GROMACS .gro file of C-alpha atoms in nm:
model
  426
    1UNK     CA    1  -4.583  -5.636  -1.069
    2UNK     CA    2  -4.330  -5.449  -1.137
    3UNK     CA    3  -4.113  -5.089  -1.223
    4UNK     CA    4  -4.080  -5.050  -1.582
    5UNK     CA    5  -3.948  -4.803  -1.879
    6UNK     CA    6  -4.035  -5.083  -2.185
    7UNK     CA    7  -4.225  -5.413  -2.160
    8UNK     CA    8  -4.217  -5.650  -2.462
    9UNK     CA    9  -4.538  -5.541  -2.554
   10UNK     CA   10  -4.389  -5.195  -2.650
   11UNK     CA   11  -4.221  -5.390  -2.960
   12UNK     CA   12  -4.584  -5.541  -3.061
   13UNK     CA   13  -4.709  -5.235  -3.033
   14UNK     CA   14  -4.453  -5.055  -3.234
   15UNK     CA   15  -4.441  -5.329  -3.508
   16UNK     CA   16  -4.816  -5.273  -3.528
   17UNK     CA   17  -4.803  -4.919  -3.556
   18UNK     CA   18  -4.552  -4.970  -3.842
   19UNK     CA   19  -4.849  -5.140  -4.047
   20UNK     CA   20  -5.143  -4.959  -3.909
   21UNK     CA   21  -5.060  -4.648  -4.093
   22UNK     CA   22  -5.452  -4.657  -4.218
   23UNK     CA   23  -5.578  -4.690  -3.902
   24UNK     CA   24  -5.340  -4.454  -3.760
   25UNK     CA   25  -5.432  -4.180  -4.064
   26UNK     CA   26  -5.820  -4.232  -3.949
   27UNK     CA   27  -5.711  -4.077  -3.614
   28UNK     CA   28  -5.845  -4.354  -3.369
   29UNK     CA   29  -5.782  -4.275  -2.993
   30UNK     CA   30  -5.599  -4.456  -2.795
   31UNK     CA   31  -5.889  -4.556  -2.586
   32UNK     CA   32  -6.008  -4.806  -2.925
   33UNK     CA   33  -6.336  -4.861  -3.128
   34UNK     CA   34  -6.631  -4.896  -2.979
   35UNK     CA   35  -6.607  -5.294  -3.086
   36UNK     CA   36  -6.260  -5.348  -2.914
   37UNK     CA   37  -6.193  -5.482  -2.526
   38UNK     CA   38  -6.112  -5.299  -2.299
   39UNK     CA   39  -5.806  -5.144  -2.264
   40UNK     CA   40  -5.599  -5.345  -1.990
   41UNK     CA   41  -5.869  -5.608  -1.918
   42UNK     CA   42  -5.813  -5.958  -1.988
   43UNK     CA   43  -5.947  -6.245  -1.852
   44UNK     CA   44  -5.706  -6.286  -1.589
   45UNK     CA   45  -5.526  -5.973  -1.535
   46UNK     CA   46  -5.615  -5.615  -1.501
   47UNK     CA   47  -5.288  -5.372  -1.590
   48UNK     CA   48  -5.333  -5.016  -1.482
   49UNK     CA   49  -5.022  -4.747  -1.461
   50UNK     CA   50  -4.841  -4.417  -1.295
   51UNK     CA   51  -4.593  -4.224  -1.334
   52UNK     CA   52  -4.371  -4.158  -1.014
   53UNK     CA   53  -4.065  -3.968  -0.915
   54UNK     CA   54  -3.807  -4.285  -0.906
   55UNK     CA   55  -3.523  -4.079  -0.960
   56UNK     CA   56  -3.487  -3.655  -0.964
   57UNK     CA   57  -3.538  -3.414  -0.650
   58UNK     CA   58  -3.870  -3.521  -0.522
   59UNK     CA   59  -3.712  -3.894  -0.551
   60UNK     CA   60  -3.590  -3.925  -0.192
   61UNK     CA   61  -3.924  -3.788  -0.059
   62UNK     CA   62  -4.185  -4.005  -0.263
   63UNK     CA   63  -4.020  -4.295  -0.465
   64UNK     CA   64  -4.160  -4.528  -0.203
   65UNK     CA   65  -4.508  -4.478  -0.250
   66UNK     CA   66  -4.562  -4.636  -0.559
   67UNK     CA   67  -4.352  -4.967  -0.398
   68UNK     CA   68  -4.622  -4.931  -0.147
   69UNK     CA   69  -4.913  -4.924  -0.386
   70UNK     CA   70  -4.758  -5.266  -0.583
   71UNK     CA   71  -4.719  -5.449  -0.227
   72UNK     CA   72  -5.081  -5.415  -0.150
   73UNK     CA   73  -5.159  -5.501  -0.519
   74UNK     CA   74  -4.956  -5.858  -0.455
   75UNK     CA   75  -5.148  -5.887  -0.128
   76UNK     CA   76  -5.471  -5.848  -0.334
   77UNK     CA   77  -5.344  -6.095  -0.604
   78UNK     CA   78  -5.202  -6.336  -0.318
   79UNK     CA   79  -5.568  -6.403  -0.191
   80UNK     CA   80  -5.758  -6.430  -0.517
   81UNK     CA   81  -5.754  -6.097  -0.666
   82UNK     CA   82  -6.051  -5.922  -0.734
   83UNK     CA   83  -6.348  -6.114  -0.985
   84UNK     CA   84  -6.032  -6.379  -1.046
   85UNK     CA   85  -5.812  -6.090  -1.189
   86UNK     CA   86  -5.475  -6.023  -1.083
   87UNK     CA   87  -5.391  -5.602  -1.133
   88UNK     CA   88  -5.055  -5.535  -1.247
   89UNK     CA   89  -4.926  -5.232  -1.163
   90UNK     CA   90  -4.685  -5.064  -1.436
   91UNK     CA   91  -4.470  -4.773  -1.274
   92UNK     CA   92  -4.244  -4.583  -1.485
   93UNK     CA   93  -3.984  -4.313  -1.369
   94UNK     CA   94  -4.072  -3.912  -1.497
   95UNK     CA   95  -3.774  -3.780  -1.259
   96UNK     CA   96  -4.067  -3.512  -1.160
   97UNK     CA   97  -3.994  -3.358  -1.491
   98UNK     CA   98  -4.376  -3.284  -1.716
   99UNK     CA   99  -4.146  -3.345  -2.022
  100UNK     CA  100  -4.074  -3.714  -1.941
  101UNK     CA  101  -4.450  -3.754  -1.736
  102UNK     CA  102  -4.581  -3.678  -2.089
  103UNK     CA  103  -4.346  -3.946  -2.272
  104UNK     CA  104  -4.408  -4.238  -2.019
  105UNK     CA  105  -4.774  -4.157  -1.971
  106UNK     CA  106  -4.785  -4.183  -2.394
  107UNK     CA  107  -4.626  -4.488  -2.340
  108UNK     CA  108  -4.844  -4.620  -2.075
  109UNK     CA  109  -5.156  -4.545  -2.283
  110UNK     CA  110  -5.067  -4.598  -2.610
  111UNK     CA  111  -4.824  -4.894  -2.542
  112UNK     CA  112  -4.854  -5.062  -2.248
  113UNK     CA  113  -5.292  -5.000  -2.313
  114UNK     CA  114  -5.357  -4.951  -1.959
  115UNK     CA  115  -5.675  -4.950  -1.827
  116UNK     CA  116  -5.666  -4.656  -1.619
  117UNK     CA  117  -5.338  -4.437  -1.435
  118UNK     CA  118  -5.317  -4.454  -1.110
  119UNK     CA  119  -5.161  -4.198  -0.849
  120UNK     CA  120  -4.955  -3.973  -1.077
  121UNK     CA  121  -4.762  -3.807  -0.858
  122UNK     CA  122  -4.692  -3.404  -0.886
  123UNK     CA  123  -4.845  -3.072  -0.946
  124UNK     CA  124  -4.642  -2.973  -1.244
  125UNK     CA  125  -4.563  -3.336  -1.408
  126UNK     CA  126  -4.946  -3.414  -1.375
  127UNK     CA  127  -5.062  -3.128  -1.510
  128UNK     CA  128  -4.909  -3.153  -1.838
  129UNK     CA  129  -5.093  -3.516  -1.915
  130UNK     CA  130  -5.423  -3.370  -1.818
  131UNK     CA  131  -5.567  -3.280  -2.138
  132UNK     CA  132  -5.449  -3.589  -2.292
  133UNK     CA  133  -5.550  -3.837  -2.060
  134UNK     CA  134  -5.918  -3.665  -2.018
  135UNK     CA  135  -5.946  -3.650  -2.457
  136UNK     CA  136  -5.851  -4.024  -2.477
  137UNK     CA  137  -6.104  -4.103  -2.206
  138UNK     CA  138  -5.849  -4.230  -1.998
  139UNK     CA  139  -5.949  -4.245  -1.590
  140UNK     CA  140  -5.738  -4.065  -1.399
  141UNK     CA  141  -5.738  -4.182  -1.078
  142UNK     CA  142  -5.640  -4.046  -0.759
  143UNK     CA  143  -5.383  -3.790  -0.837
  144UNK     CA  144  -5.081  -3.779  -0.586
  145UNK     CA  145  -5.119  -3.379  -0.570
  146UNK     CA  146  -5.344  -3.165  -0.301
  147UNK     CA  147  -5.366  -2.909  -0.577
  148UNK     CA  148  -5.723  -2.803  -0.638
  149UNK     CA  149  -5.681  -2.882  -1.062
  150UNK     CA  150  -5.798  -3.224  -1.052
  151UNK     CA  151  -6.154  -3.105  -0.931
  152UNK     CA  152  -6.299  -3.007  -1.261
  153UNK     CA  153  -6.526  -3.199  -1.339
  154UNK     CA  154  -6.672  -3.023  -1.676
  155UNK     CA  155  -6.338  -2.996  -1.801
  156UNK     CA  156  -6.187  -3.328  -1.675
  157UNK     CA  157  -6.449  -3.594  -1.631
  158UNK     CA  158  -6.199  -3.859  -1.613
  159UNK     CA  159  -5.970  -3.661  -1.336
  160UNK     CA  160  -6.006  -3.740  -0.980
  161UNK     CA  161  -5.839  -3.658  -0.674
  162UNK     CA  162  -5.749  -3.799  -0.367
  163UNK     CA  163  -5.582  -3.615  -0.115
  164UNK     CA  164  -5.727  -3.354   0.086
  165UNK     CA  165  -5.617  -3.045  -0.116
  166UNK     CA  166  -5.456  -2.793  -0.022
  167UNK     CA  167  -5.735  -2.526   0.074
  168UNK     CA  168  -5.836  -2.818   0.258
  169UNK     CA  169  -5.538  -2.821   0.487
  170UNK     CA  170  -5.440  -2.470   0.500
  171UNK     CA  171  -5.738  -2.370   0.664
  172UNK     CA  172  -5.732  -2.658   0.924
  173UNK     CA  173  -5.404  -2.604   1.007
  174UNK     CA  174  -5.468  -2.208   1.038
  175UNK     CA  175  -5.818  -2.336   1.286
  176UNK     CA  176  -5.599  -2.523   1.497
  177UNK     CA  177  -5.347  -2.233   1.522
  178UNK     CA  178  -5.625  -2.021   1.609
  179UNK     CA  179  -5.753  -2.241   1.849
  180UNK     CA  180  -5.466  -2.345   2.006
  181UNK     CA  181  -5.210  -2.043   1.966
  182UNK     CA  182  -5.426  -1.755   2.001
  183UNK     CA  183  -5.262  -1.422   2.002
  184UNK     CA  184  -4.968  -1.562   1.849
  185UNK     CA  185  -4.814  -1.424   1.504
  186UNK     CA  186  -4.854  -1.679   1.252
  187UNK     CA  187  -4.632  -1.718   0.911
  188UNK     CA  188  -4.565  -1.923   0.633
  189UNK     CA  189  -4.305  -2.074   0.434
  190UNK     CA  190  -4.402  -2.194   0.123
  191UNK     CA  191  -4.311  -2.352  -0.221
  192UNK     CA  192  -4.286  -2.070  -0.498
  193UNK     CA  193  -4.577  -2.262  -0.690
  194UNK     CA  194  -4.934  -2.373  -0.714
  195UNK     CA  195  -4.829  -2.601  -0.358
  196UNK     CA  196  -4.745  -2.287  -0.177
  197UNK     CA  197  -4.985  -2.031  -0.298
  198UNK     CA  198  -5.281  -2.260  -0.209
  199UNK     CA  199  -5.172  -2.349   0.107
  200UNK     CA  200  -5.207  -2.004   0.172
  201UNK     CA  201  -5.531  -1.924   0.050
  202UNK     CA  202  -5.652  -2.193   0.273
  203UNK     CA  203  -5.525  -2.063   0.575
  204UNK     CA  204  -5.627  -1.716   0.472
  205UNK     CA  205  -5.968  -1.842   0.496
  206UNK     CA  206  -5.935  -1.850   0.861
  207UNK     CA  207  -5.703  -1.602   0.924
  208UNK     CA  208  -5.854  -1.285   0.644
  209UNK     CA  209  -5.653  -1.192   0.358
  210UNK     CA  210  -5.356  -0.962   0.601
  211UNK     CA  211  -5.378  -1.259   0.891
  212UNK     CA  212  -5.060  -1.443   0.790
  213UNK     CA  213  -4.707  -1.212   0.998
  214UNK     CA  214  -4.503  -1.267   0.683
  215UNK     CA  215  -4.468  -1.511   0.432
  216UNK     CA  216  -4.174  -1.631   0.224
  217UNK     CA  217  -4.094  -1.876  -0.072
  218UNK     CA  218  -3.847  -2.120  -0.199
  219UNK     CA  219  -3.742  -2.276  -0.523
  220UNK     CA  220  -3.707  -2.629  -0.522
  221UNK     CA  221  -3.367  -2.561  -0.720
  222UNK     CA  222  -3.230  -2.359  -0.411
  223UNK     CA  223  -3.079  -2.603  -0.155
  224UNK     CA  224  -3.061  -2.282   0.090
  225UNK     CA  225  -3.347  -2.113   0.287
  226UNK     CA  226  -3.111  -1.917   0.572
  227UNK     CA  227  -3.250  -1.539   0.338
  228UNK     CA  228  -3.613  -1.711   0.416
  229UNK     CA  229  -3.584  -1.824   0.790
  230UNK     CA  230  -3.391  -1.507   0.870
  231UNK     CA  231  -3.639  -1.304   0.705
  232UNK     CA  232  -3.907  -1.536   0.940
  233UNK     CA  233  -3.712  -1.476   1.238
  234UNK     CA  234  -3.688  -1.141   1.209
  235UNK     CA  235  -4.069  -1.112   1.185
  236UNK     CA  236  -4.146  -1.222   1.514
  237UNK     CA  237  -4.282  -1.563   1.380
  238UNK     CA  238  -4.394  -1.774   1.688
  239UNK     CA  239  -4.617  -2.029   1.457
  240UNK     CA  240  -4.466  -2.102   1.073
  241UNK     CA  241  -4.710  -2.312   0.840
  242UNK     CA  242  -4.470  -2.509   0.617
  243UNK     CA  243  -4.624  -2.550   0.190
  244UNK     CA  244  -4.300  -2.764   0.195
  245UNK     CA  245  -4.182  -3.144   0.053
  246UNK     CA  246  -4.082  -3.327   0.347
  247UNK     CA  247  -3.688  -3.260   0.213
  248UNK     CA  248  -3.765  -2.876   0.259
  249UNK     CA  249  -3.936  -2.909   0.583
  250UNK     CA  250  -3.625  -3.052   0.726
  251UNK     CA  251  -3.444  -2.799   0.573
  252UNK     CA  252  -3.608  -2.550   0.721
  253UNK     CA  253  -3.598  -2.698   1.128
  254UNK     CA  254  -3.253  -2.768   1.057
  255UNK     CA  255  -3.163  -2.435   0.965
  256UNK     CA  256  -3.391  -2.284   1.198
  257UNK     CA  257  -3.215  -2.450   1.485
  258UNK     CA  258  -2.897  -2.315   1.363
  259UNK     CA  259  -2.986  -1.958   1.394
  260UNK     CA  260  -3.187  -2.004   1.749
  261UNK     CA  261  -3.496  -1.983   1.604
  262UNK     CA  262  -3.767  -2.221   1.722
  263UNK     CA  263  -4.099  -2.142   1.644
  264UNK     CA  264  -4.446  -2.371   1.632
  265UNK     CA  265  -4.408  -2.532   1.314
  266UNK     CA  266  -4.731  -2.693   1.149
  267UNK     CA  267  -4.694  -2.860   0.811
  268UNK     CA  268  -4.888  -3.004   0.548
  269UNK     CA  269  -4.910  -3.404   0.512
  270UNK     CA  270  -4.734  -3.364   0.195
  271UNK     CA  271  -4.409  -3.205   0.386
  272UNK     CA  272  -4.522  -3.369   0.733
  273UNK     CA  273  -4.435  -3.729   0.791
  274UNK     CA  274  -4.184  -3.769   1.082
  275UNK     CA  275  -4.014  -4.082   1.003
  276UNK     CA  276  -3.937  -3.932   0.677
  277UNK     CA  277  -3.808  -3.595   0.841
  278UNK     CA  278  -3.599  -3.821   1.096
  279UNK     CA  279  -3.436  -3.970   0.790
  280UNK     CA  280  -3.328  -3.611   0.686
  281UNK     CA  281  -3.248  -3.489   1.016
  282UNK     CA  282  -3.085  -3.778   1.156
  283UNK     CA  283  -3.193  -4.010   1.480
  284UNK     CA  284  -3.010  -3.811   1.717
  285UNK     CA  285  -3.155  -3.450   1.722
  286UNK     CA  286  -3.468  -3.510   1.535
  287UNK     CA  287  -3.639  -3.619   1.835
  288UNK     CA  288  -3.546  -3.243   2.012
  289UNK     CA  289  -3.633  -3.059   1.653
  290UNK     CA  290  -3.943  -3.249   1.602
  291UNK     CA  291  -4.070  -3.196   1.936
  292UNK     CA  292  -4.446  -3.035   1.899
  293UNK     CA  293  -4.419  -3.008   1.535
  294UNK     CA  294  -4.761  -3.011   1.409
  295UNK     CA  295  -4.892  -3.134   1.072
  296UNK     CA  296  -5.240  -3.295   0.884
  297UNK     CA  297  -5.349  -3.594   0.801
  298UNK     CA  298  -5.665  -3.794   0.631
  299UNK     CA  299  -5.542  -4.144   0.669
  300UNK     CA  300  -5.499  -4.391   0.970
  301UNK     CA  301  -5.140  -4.341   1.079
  302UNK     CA  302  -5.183  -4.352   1.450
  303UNK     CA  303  -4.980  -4.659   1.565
  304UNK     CA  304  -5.274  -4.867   1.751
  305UNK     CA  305  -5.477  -4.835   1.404
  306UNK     CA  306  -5.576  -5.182   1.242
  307UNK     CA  307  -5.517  -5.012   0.929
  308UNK     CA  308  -5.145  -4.951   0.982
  309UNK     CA  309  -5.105  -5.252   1.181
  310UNK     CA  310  -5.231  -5.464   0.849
  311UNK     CA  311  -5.064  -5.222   0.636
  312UNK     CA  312  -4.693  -5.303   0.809
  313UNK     CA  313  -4.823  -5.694   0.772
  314UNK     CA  314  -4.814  -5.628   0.422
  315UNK     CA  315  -4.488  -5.426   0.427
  316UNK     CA  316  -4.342  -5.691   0.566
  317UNK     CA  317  -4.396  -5.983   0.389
  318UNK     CA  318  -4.455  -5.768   0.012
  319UNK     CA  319  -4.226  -5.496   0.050
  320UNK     CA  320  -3.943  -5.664   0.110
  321UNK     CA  321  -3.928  -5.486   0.515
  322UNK     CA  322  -3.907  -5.145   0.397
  323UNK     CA  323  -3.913  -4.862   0.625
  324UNK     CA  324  -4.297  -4.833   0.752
  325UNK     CA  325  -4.390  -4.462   0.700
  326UNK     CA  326  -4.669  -4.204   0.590
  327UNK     CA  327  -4.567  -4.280   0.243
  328UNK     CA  328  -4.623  -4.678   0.320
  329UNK     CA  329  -4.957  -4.573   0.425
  330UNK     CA  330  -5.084  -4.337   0.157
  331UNK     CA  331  -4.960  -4.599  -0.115
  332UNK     CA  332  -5.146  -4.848   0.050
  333UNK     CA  333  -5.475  -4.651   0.080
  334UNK     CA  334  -5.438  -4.559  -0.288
  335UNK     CA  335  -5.417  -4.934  -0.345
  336UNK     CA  336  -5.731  -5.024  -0.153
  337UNK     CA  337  -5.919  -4.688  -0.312
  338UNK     CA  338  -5.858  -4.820  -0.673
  339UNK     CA  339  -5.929  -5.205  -0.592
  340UNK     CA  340  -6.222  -5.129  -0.430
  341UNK     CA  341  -6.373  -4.901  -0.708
  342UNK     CA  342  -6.257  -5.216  -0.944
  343UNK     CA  343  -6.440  -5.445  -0.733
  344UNK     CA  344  -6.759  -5.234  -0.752
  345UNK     CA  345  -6.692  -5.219  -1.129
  346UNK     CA  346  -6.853  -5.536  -1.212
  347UNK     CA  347  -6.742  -5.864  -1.309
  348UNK     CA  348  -6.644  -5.754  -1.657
  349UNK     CA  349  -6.507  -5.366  -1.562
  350UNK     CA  350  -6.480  -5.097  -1.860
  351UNK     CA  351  -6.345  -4.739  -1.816
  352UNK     CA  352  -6.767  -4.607  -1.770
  353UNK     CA  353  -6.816  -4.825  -1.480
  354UNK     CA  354  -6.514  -4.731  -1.333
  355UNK     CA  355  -6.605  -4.397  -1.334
  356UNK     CA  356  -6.989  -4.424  -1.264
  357UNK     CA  357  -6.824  -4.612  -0.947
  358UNK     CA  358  -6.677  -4.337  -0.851
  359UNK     CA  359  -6.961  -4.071  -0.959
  360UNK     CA  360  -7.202  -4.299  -0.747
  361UNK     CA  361  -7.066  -4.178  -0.430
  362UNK     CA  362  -7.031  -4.529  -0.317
  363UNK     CA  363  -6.628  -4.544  -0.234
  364UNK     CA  364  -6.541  -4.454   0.082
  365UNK     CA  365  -6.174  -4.546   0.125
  366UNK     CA  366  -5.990  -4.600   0.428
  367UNK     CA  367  -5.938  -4.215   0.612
  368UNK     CA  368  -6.062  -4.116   0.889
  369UNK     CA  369  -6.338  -3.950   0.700
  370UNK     CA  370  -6.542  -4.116   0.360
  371UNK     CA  371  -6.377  -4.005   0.019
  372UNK     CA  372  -6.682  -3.746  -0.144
  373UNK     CA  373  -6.663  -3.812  -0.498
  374UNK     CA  374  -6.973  -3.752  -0.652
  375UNK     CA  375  -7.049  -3.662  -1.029
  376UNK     CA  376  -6.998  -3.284  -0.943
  377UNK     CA  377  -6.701  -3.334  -0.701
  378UNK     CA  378  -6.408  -3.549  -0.802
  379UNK     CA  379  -6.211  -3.370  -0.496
  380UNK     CA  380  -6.071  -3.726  -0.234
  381UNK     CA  381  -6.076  -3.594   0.113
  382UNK     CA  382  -6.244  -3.315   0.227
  383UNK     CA  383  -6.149  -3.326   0.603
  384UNK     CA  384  -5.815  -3.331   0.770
  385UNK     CA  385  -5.706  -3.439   1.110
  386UNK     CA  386  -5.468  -3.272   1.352
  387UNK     CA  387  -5.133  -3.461   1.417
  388UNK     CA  388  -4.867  -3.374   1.690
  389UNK     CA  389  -4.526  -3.553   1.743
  390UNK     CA  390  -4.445  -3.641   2.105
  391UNK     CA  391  -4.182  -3.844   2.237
  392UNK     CA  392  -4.071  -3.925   1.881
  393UNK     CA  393  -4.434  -4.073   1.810
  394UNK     CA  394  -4.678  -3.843   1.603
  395UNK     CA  395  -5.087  -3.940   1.623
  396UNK     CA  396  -5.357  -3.760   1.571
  397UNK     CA  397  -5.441  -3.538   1.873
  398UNK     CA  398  -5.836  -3.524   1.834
  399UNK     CA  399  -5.874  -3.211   1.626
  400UNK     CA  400  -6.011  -3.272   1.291
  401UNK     CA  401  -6.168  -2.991   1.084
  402UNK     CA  402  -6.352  -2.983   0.728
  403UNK     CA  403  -6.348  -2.693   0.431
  404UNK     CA  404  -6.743  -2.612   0.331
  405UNK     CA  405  -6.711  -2.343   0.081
  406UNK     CA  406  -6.495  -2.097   0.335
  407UNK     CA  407  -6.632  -2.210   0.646
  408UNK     CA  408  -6.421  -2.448   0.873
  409UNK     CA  409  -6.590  -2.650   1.141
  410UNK     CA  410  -6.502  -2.898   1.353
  411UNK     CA  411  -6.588  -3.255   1.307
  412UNK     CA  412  -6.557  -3.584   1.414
  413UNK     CA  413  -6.371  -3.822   1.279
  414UNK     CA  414  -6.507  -4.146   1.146
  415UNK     CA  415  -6.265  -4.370   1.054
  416UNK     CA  416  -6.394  -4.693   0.796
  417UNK     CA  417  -6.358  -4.988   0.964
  418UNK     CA  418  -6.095  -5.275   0.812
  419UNK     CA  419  -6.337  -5.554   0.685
  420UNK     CA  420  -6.255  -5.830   0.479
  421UNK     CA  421  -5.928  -5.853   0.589
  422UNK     CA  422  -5.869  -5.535   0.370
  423UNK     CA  423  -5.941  -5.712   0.065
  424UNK     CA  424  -6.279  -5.486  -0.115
  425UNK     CA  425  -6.574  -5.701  -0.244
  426UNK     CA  426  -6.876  -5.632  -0.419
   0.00000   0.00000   0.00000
């Protein structure tokens, strides 16, 4: 496995293109006849790709899932693989930019010929390969985005998501502020984007259209949010809902502190994870900042979970001892998502079985709900669990709700059970 730009492969393929120039002219996709392999299958190795923010402004947030995602994939390939293939895992930097997510993902497809993309990570980079990956009958697996987009299933058969979106956790975060801060005036902070503007629909399901206090936005260009906190403060604010990266989040406690201001704050998981925000903050008044802070979650991150205490196994002894945090866990649970549905693929996987896999219904991932695909919903999660930092440790606190059309209710969780060592087989 490993993190590439170019393999040697790109030089076959362009020395091929030079003197394919007929086959080229009869416009065949980059999928192949319906004669040829399968794209990324061999006999012994299955190659699948993503693109990932490696360098840029969401770098320092994210660049470690996808090191995550390839650790679990050596686990996998350390104990057999799955059917006797090894997957290799091709990650190439976009710098969260949709004009380089649309070169390497060319690349990817067209070059490198793999089987499926895994995890793309962003809103705005994976939006612009959409329509090309769903018109060369690509599968698009698992998008690393809460946005509602990849839940089309008419117009993007091959598109499916994976976290729970962002409707998803607006609304459970505005339930548990209902819940558990009635009275109290409730705001938002949010990214000036899809991210932010869904966040708040979601929590405008439970709170009615005029329920949020006030509610302000950032650009992810603007290292500054005192106008925005000020503007919070000065609202009364005693509970602000954070549509923010994890780099923003801190921003915003940090600055917060600074001007005395020390509301409830309840985040999404994609601007939530509190090693992560102790990394921005710094060890020393993190702990204080962080105390209470609230945020979702669909995945097993409590620390007594045999899921994480596997997953920091892995870390360990594939990931070369890398910090163990949220991100360590999502990548991981991508990982086991995709091997699984390649396990249940068949001895002899194509791109349609892959996808009838996941159309079956039959994945169920490793939250602390089942994933819901179906062949009308290609949505991941459709549940999120409460989460509460105290004492420096955030778990889940009990609370975990689920989005039916615009009703919220309250559900148990039920965690899948780690079988197999955490190795999938059909």
């Amino acid at each position: 496995m490993r993190t590439t730009h170019s393999t040697p492969r790109t030089l076959v393929r362009t020395v091929v293109a030079a003197t394919g120039a007929v086959a080229v002219g009869l416009g065949l996709s980059a999928c192949g006849g319906a004669d040829e392999a399968t794209p990324g299958v061999s006999e012994d190795t299955v190659t699948v790709g993503t693109h990932q923010p490696l360098t840029g402004p969401a770098a320092a947030g994210y660049s470690s899932i996808s090191a995550a995602t390839s650790a679990y994939f050596d686990y996998v390939n350390a104990n057999g693989g799955v059917h006797g293939r090894t997957i290799e895992y091709l990650v190439k930097d976009d710098g969260y930019n949709p004009a380089n997510t649309q070169t390497v993902v060319r690349e990817l497809v067209q070059q490198d010929d793999v089987f499926a993309v895994l995890n793309g990570l962003g809103t705005p980079t994976h939006s612009s390969v959409l329509d090309f990956l769903n018109q060369n009958e690509v599968p698009d697996l698992f998008v690393s985005s809460g946005s509602t987009a990849w839940n089309d299933p008419e117009s993007y058969p091959y598109t499916f998501g994976f976290n729970a979106d962002y409707l998803v956790e607006g609304s459970a975060l505005a339930q548990y502020a209902s819940d558990e801060h009635p009275g109290e005036k409730v705001c938002m902070l949010g990214q000036d984007d899809d991210y932010g503007e869904t966040l708040r629909a979601g929590a405008e399901i439970v709170l009615g259209a005029d329920g949020l206090g006030a509610y302000e936005t950032y650009e992810t260009s603007n290292q500054d949010v005192t106008a925005q906190i000020g503007a919070l403060q000065a609202a009364g604010c005693e509970v602000v809902m954070l549509a923010t990266v994890n780099g923003f989040s801190a921003l915003a406690v940090g600055t917060a502190a600074q001007m005395g201001f020390m509301p409830t704050w309840m985040a999404s998981s994609a601007g939530g994870d509190y090693p992560t925000l102790v990394g921005f903050l710094g060890e020393d008044v993190a702990p204080q900042l962080l105390q209470g802070f609230v945020s979702v979650n669909y995945l097993p991150f409590s620390p007594d979970s045999e899921w994480v205490e596997l997953f920091r196994q892995i870390n360990e002894e594939y990931n070369d001892g890398a910090s163990f945090d949220g991100n360590t866990v999502f990548g991981m649970g991508v990982g086991y998502a995709f091997t699984e549905a390649l396990a249940k693929a068949g001895e002899d996987p194509t791109r349609e079985a892959l996808v009838e896999v996941l159309e079956s219904g039959e994945l169920v991932g490793n939250g602390i709900v089942p994933l819901t695909y179906s062949a009308e919903n290609h949505a991941g999660y459709d549940a999120a669990g409460i989460t509460l930092v105290d004492g420096g440790v955030q778990d889940f606190v009990g609370s975990t709700y689920r989005l039916e059309g615009e009703t919220v209710t309250a559900v148990e969780p039920e965690q899948v059970a780690l079988e197999g060592d955490g190795i999938p087989v059909e």
